[in-house]
Amino acid sequence: GPVMRAEEESPPPWLIPLLRANYFVPCSIHADSNKSECNMFCLDCTSSSFCSYCLTNHKNHRVLQIRRSSYHNVVRVNEIQKYIDISCVQTYIINSARIVFLNERPQPRIGKGVTNTCEICCRSLLDSFRFCSLGCKLGGMKSGNQSLTFSLKGKHGREYQAGEDSDEATTPTKIRKTCAFNRLMSGLSISTAKSDYFSGDQWSSSSGDESGFNLSPVTPPIYNHRNSSRRKGVPHRAPF
């Protein structure tokens, strides 16, 4: 009914505190310890960020680790997608991990040829996305767009493929090129392995066991006697 629909459209109660929390500040409890920056957030407590030493107080809780890229807070996709639907938000691959930005990243100047921008902060995006961050998608929901939701009900989990280390979104073209490159490298590896087996004067095997291979002796080359130089015989003196 309408009540169920309203619950699905409303964001989870921990999302706004997650976006508004202060991260990478010294922990008030473990300030004297190393690596005491507050880069954790508990989805069950929704109080404030905390450091890794405070994890003992959140046993069996849903905890997210916040990371940073270009002075902006990010979270890994494989962690956040367990709890909310992040569709329509552009993702990026940084340090071999796919991430999503928490809050908006306004872009003062839009580059030439840009055809798609974030509906909230006008940051340039790929054509298949509408928002640059979770906060911008939340802003789109608050503006009354009923097609947006953070609910995972009826949604199938998406599989994300790792790509190159870059701050650029992965496109289907890049995925196809990566697959083609992997197939090419696989073929080169097989041919290289074969050449290793056939190198040298004798058959060689990396495992030392050649019983699994059906290898026939090499056919010797045809020797052309006509082209070979003949050796002169020993000279004999004529009898007196």
mmCIF file of C-alpha atoms in Angstrom:
data_model
loop_
_atom_site.group_PDB
_atom_site.id
_atom_site.type_symbol
_atom_site.label_atom_id
_atom_site.label_comp_id
_atom_site.label_asym_id
_atom_site.label_seq_id
_atom_site.Cartn_x
_atom_site.Cartn_y
_atom_site.Cartn_z
ATOM 1 C CA GLY A 1 0.000 0.000 0.000
ATOM 2 C CA PRO A 2 0.980 3.701 0.183
ATOM 3 C CA VAL A 3 2.639 3.187 3.574
ATOM 4 C CA MET A 4 4.929 0.474 2.236
ATOM 5 C CA ARG A 5 5.739 2.603 -0.805
ATOM 6 C CA ALA A 6 6.680 5.565 1.418
ATOM 7 C CA GLU A 7 8.984 3.376 3.515
ATOM 8 C CA GLU A 8 10.764 2.115 0.405
ATOM 9 C CA GLU A 9 11.286 5.627 -0.944
ATOM 10 C CA SER A 10 12.554 7.074 2.333
ATOM 11 C CA PRO A 11 16.309 6.731 2.963
ATOM 12 C CA PRO A 12 17.538 4.528 5.825
ATOM 13 C CA PRO A 13 17.818 6.345 9.158
ATOM 14 C CA TRP A 14 21.603 6.027 9.217
ATOM 15 C CA LEU A 15 22.283 7.572 5.790
ATOM 16 C CA ILE A 16 22.052 11.267 6.713
ATOM 17 C CA PRO A 17 24.216 10.838 9.865
ATOM 18 C CA LEU A 18 26.730 8.915 7.710
ATOM 19 C CA LEU A 19 26.965 11.770 5.222
ATOM 20 C CA ARG A 20 27.157 14.522 7.851
ATOM 21 C CA ALA A 21 29.697 12.916 10.197
ATOM 22 C CA ASN A 22 33.205 14.309 10.534
ATOM 23 C CA TYR A 23 35.924 11.900 9.466
ATOM 24 C CA PHE A 24 39.709 11.746 9.754
ATOM 25 C CA VAL A 25 39.765 13.774 12.942
ATOM 26 C CA PRO A 26 41.651 12.568 16.058
ATOM 27 C CA CYS A 27 39.672 10.269 18.296
ATOM 28 C CA SER A 28 38.808 11.915 21.610
ATOM 29 C CA ILE A 29 39.410 8.639 23.489
ATOM 30 C CA HIS A 30 42.520 7.270 21.731
ATOM 31 C CA ALA A 31 44.158 10.510 20.675
ATOM 32 C CA ASP A 32 47.562 9.403 22.018
ATOM 33 C CA SER A 33 47.569 6.168 19.992
ATOM 34 C CA ASN A 34 48.844 5.700 16.492
ATOM 35 C CA LYS A 35 46.325 5.582 13.651
ATOM 36 C CA SER A 36 43.565 6.986 15.830
ATOM 37 C CA GLU A 37 41.786 8.867 13.046
ATOM 38 C CA CYS A 38 38.030 8.528 13.041
ATOM 39 C CA ASN A 39 37.342 6.682 9.790
ATOM 40 C CA MET A 40 34.642 4.261 10.961
ATOM 41 C CA PHE A 41 30.882 4.650 11.151
ATOM 42 C CA CYS A 42 28.355 2.335 12.785
ATOM 43 C CA LEU A 43 25.041 1.978 10.968
ATOM 44 C CA ASP A 44 23.361 0.667 14.116
ATOM 45 C CA CYS A 45 24.499 3.348 16.552
ATOM 46 C CA THR A 46 24.457 6.271 14.058
ATOM 47 C CA SER A 47 26.125 8.509 16.623
ATOM 48 C CA SER A 48 29.435 9.730 15.212
ATOM 49 C CA SER A 49 32.598 8.488 13.572
ATOM 50 C CA PHE A 50 35.167 6.560 15.582
ATOM 51 C CA CYS A 51 38.620 5.037 15.201
ATOM 52 C CA SER A 52 39.668 1.420 14.783
ATOM 53 C CA TYR A 53 40.427 1.106 18.509
ATOM 54 C CA CYS A 54 36.753 1.756 19.256
ATOM 55 C CA LEU A 55 35.617 -1.244 17.209
ATOM 56 C CA THR A 56 35.401 -3.337 20.368
ATOM 57 C CA ASN A 57 32.370 -1.255 21.374
ATOM 58 C CA HIS A 58 30.561 -2.144 18.132
ATOM 59 C CA LYS A 59 30.801 -5.913 18.128
ATOM 60 C CA ASN A 60 28.278 -7.568 15.778
ATOM 61 C CA HIS A 61 27.271 -4.130 14.450
ATOM 62 C CA ARG A 62 27.181 -2.984 10.842
ATOM 63 C CA VAL A 63 30.301 -0.873 10.476
ATOM 64 C CA LEU A 64 31.577 0.932 7.378
ATOM 65 C CA GLN A 65 35.116 2.140 6.828
ATOM 66 C CA ILE A 66 35.405 5.560 5.255
ATOM 67 C CA ARG A 67 38.311 6.288 2.942
ATOM 68 C CA ARG A 68 39.574 9.408 1.229
ATOM 69 C CA SER A 69 40.248 10.341 -2.377
ATOM 70 C CA SER A 70 41.306 13.837 -3.410
ATOM 71 C CA TYR A 71 40.204 15.218 -0.015
ATOM 72 C CA HIS A 72 36.733 13.725 -0.432
ATOM 73 C CA ASN A 73 35.197 10.955 1.646
ATOM 74 C CA VAL A 74 34.440 7.708 -0.158
ATOM 75 C CA VAL A 75 33.270 4.202 0.696
ATOM 76 C CA ARG A 76 33.833 0.961 -1.134
ATOM 77 C CA VAL A 77 30.986 -0.238 -3.297
ATOM 78 C CA ASN A 78 31.206 -3.850 -2.123
ATOM 79 C CA GLU A 79 30.570 -2.616 1.434
ATOM 80 C CA ILE A 80 27.832 -0.020 0.957
ATOM 81 C CA GLN A 81 25.822 -1.979 -1.625
ATOM 82 C CA LYS A 82 24.968 -4.554 1.047
ATOM 83 C CA TYR A 83 22.694 -2.004 2.718
ATOM 84 C CA ILE A 84 21.405 0.426 0.072
ATOM 85 C CA ASP A 85 20.744 0.622 -3.642
ATOM 86 C CA ILE A 86 23.353 2.905 -5.225
ATOM 87 C CA SER A 87 21.983 2.834 -8.762
ATOM 88 C CA CYS A 88 22.158 6.105 -10.748
ATOM 89 C CA VAL A 89 25.290 7.106 -8.788
ATOM 90 C CA GLN A 90 28.554 7.101 -10.724
ATOM 91 C CA THR A 91 31.266 4.883 -9.278
ATOM 92 C CA TYR A 92 35.018 5.015 -9.733
ATOM 93 C CA ILE A 93 37.979 2.647 -9.476
ATOM 94 C CA ILE A 94 40.753 3.870 -7.206
ATOM 95 C CA ASN A 95 43.633 1.645 -6.073
ATOM 96 C CA SER A 96 41.978 -1.419 -7.628
ATOM 97 C CA ALA A 97 38.799 -0.914 -5.583
ATOM 98 C CA ARG A 98 35.473 0.448 -6.791
ATOM 99 C CA ILE A 99 34.277 3.321 -4.644
ATOM 100 C CA VAL A 100 31.432 5.804 -4.434
ATOM 101 C CA PHE A 101 31.637 9.360 -3.067
ATOM 102 C CA LEU A 102 29.591 10.285 -0.032
ATOM 103 C CA ASN A 103 28.854 13.931 -0.738
ATOM 104 C CA GLU A 104 28.619 16.284 -3.690
ATOM 105 C CA ARG A 105 31.671 17.577 -5.531
ATOM 106 C CA PRO A 106 30.696 20.808 -7.287
ATOM 107 C CA GLN A 107 32.560 21.566 -10.489
ATOM 108 C CA PRO A 108 33.058 25.304 -11.148
ATOM 109 C CA ARG A 109 33.761 24.837 -14.841
ATOM 110 C CA ILE A 110 32.200 22.262 -17.085
ATOM 111 C CA GLY A 111 34.509 20.964 -19.778
ATOM 112 C CA LYS A 112 33.771 21.245 -23.454
ATOM 113 C CA GLY A 113 31.758 18.457 -24.974
ATOM 114 C CA VAL A 114 30.164 17.414 -21.679
ATOM 115 C CA THR A 115 26.634 16.220 -22.360
ATOM 116 C CA ASN A 116 25.627 14.937 -18.924
ATOM 117 C CA THR A 117 26.023 16.447 -15.459
ATOM 118 C CA CYS A 118 24.918 15.668 -11.927
ATOM 119 C CA GLU A 119 21.333 16.763 -11.341
ATOM 120 C CA ILE A 120 22.287 18.372 -8.020
ATOM 121 C CA CYS A 121 25.833 19.799 -8.192
ATOM 122 C CA CYS A 122 26.325 19.863 -11.997
ATOM 123 C CA ARG A 123 29.490 17.752 -11.971
ATOM 124 C CA SER A 124 30.242 16.121 -15.324
ATOM 125 C CA LEU A 125 29.179 12.470 -15.504
ATOM 126 C CA LEU A 126 28.935 9.629 -17.942
ATOM 127 C CA ASP A 127 25.659 9.466 -19.821
ATOM 128 C CA SER A 128 24.435 6.419 -17.904
ATOM 129 C CA PHE A 129 24.497 8.141 -14.477
ATOM 130 C CA ARG A 130 22.476 10.901 -12.845
ATOM 131 C CA PHE A 131 24.353 11.712 -9.636
ATOM 132 C CA CYS A 132 27.993 11.986 -8.563
ATOM 133 C CA SER A 133 27.514 10.927 -4.939
ATOM 134 C CA LEU A 134 25.144 9.384 -2.424
ATOM 135 C CA GLY A 135 24.342 12.828 -1.069
ATOM 136 C CA CYS A 136 23.307 14.065 -4.500
ATOM 137 C CA LYS A 137 21.007 11.080 -4.984
ATOM 138 C CA LEU A 138 19.480 11.871 -1.605
ATOM 139 C CA GLY A 139 18.950 15.439 -2.807
ATOM 140 C CA GLY A 140 17.228 14.096 -5.900
ATOM 141 C CA MET A 141 14.865 12.076 -3.721
ATOM 142 C CA LYS A 142 14.075 15.110 -1.559
ATOM 143 C CA SER A 143 13.159 17.078 -4.683
ATOM 144 C CA GLY A 144 10.249 14.702 -5.202
ATOM 145 C CA ASN A 145 11.615 12.256 -7.764
ATOM 146 C CA GLN A 146 9.600 9.111 -7.018
ATOM 147 C CA SER A 147 11.648 6.910 -9.347
ATOM 148 C CA LEU A 148 14.616 7.007 -6.952
ATOM 149 C CA THR A 149 15.056 4.708 -3.994
ATOM 150 C CA PHE A 150 17.743 3.430 -1.664
ATOM 151 C CA SER A 151 15.795 0.296 -0.826
ATOM 152 C CA LEU A 152 17.201 -3.077 -1.842
ATOM 153 C CA LYS A 153 13.765 -4.744 -1.878
ATOM 154 C CA GLY A 154 13.167 -6.293 -5.276
ATOM 155 C CA LYS A 155 16.652 -5.314 -6.403
ATOM 156 C CA HIS A 156 19.235 -7.818 -7.520
ATOM 157 C CA GLY A 157 22.783 -7.347 -6.332
ATOM 158 C CA ARG A 158 25.096 -5.993 -8.987
ATOM 159 C CA GLU A 159 28.489 -7.393 -9.685
ATOM 160 C CA TYR A 160 31.240 -4.854 -10.256
ATOM 161 C CA GLN A 161 34.402 -5.719 -12.120
ATOM 162 C CA ALA A 162 37.693 -4.362 -11.033
ATOM 163 C CA GLY A 163 39.559 -2.291 -13.532
ATOM 164 C CA GLU A 164 42.574 -0.109 -13.792
ATOM 165 C CA ASP A 165 43.781 2.178 -11.049
ATOM 166 C CA SER A 166 42.237 5.454 -12.067
ATOM 167 C CA ASP A 167 39.800 8.123 -10.979
ATOM 168 C CA GLU A 168 37.648 7.493 -14.020
ATOM 169 C CA ALA A 169 34.461 5.531 -14.218
ATOM 170 C CA THR A 170 34.586 2.194 -15.977
ATOM 171 C CA THR A 171 32.602 2.088 -19.202
ATOM 172 C CA PRO A 172 31.391 -0.947 -21.168
ATOM 173 C CA THR A 173 34.005 -0.106 -23.824
ATOM 174 C CA LYS A 174 36.774 -0.336 -21.249
ATOM 175 C CA ILE A 175 35.422 -3.651 -20.000
ATOM 176 C CA ARG A 176 35.389 -5.069 -23.532
ATOM 177 C CA LYS A 177 38.937 -3.854 -24.151
ATOM 178 C CA THR A 178 40.092 -5.367 -20.868
ATOM 179 C CA CYS A 179 38.537 -8.744 -21.732
ATOM 180 C CA ALA A 180 40.140 -8.704 -25.181
ATOM 181 C CA PHE A 181 43.510 -7.850 -23.658
ATOM 182 C CA ASN A 182 43.187 -10.684 -21.146
ATOM 183 C CA ARG A 183 42.387 -13.159 -23.934
ATOM 184 C CA LEU A 184 45.403 -11.918 -25.899
ATOM 185 C CA MET A 185 47.706 -12.274 -22.909
ATOM 186 C CA SER A 186 46.315 -15.753 -22.222
ATOM 187 C CA GLY A 187 47.152 -16.806 -25.786
ATOM 188 C CA LEU A 188 50.651 -15.389 -25.476
ATOM 189 C CA SER A 189 51.188 -17.285 -22.237
ATOM 190 C CA ILE A 190 50.207 -20.579 -23.883
ATOM 191 C CA SER A 191 52.496 -20.027 -26.879
ATOM 192 C CA THR A 192 55.352 -19.023 -24.573
ATOM 193 C CA ALA A 193 54.888 -22.184 -22.536
ATOM 194 C CA LYS A 194 54.997 -24.272 -25.714
ATOM 195 C CA SER A 195 58.198 -22.607 -26.860
ATOM 196 C CA ASP A 196 59.761 -23.403 -23.482
ATOM 197 C CA TYR A 197 59.006 -27.078 -23.989
ATOM 198 C CA PHE A 198 60.504 -27.148 -27.457
ATOM 199 C CA SER A 199 63.605 -25.067 -26.777
ATOM 200 C CA GLY A 200 67.092 -26.568 -26.719
ATOM 201 C CA ASP A 201 68.489 -29.801 -28.107
ATOM 202 C CA GLN A 202 66.398 -32.048 -25.872
ATOM 203 C CA TRP A 203 62.743 -32.089 -24.773
ATOM 204 C CA SER A 204 62.308 -30.381 -21.473
ATOM 205 C CA SER A 205 59.461 -30.264 -18.974
ATOM 206 C CA SER A 206 59.016 -27.882 -16.075
ATOM 207 C CA SER A 207 57.516 -30.606 -13.903
ATOM 208 C CA GLY A 208 60.055 -33.258 -14.844
ATOM 209 C CA ASP A 209 57.321 -35.694 -15.851
ATOM 210 C CA GLU A 210 56.831 -36.103 -19.581
ATOM 211 C CA SER A 211 54.464 -39.054 -19.391
ATOM 212 C CA GLY A 212 51.486 -36.772 -19.943
ATOM 213 C CA PHE A 213 52.792 -35.492 -23.265
ATOM 214 C CA ASN A 214 52.702 -37.359 -26.566
ATOM 215 C CA LEU A 215 55.849 -36.020 -28.139
ATOM 216 C CA SER A 216 57.438 -37.557 -31.273
ATOM 217 C CA PRO A 217 61.129 -37.260 -32.179
ATOM 218 C CA VAL A 218 62.155 -34.477 -34.448
ATOM 219 C CA THR A 219 62.572 -35.504 -38.102
ATOM 220 C CA PRO A 220 66.204 -34.969 -39.102
ATOM 221 C CA PRO A 221 66.782 -32.542 -41.973
ATOM 222 C CA ILE A 222 67.411 -33.899 -45.470
ATOM 223 C CA TYR A 223 71.089 -33.817 -46.284
ATOM 224 C CA ASN A 224 72.021 -32.843 -49.828
ATOM 225 C CA HIS A 225 75.229 -34.626 -50.862
ATOM 226 C CA ARG A 226 75.534 -32.749 -54.118
ATOM 227 C CA ASN A 227 76.041 -29.432 -52.433
ATOM 228 C CA SER A 228 78.566 -30.810 -49.970
ATOM 229 C CA SER A 229 82.246 -30.387 -50.622
ATOM 230 C CA ARG A 230 84.139 -33.623 -51.446
ATOM 231 C CA ARG A 231 87.448 -34.328 -49.728
ATOM 232 C CA LYS A 232 90.309 -35.189 -51.998
ATOM 233 C CA GLY A 233 91.965 -38.566 -51.554
ATOM 234 C CA VAL A 234 95.577 -39.153 -50.512
ATOM 235 C CA PRO A 235 97.924 -38.629 -53.529
ATOM 236 C CA HIS A 236 99.943 -41.651 -54.709
ATOM 237 C CA ARG A 237 103.286 -41.484 -56.492
ATOM 238 C CA ALA A 238 103.647 -43.200 -59.842
ATOM 239 C CA PRO A 239 105.889 -46.256 -59.894
ATOM 240 C CA PHE A 240 109.386 -45.881 -61.363
#
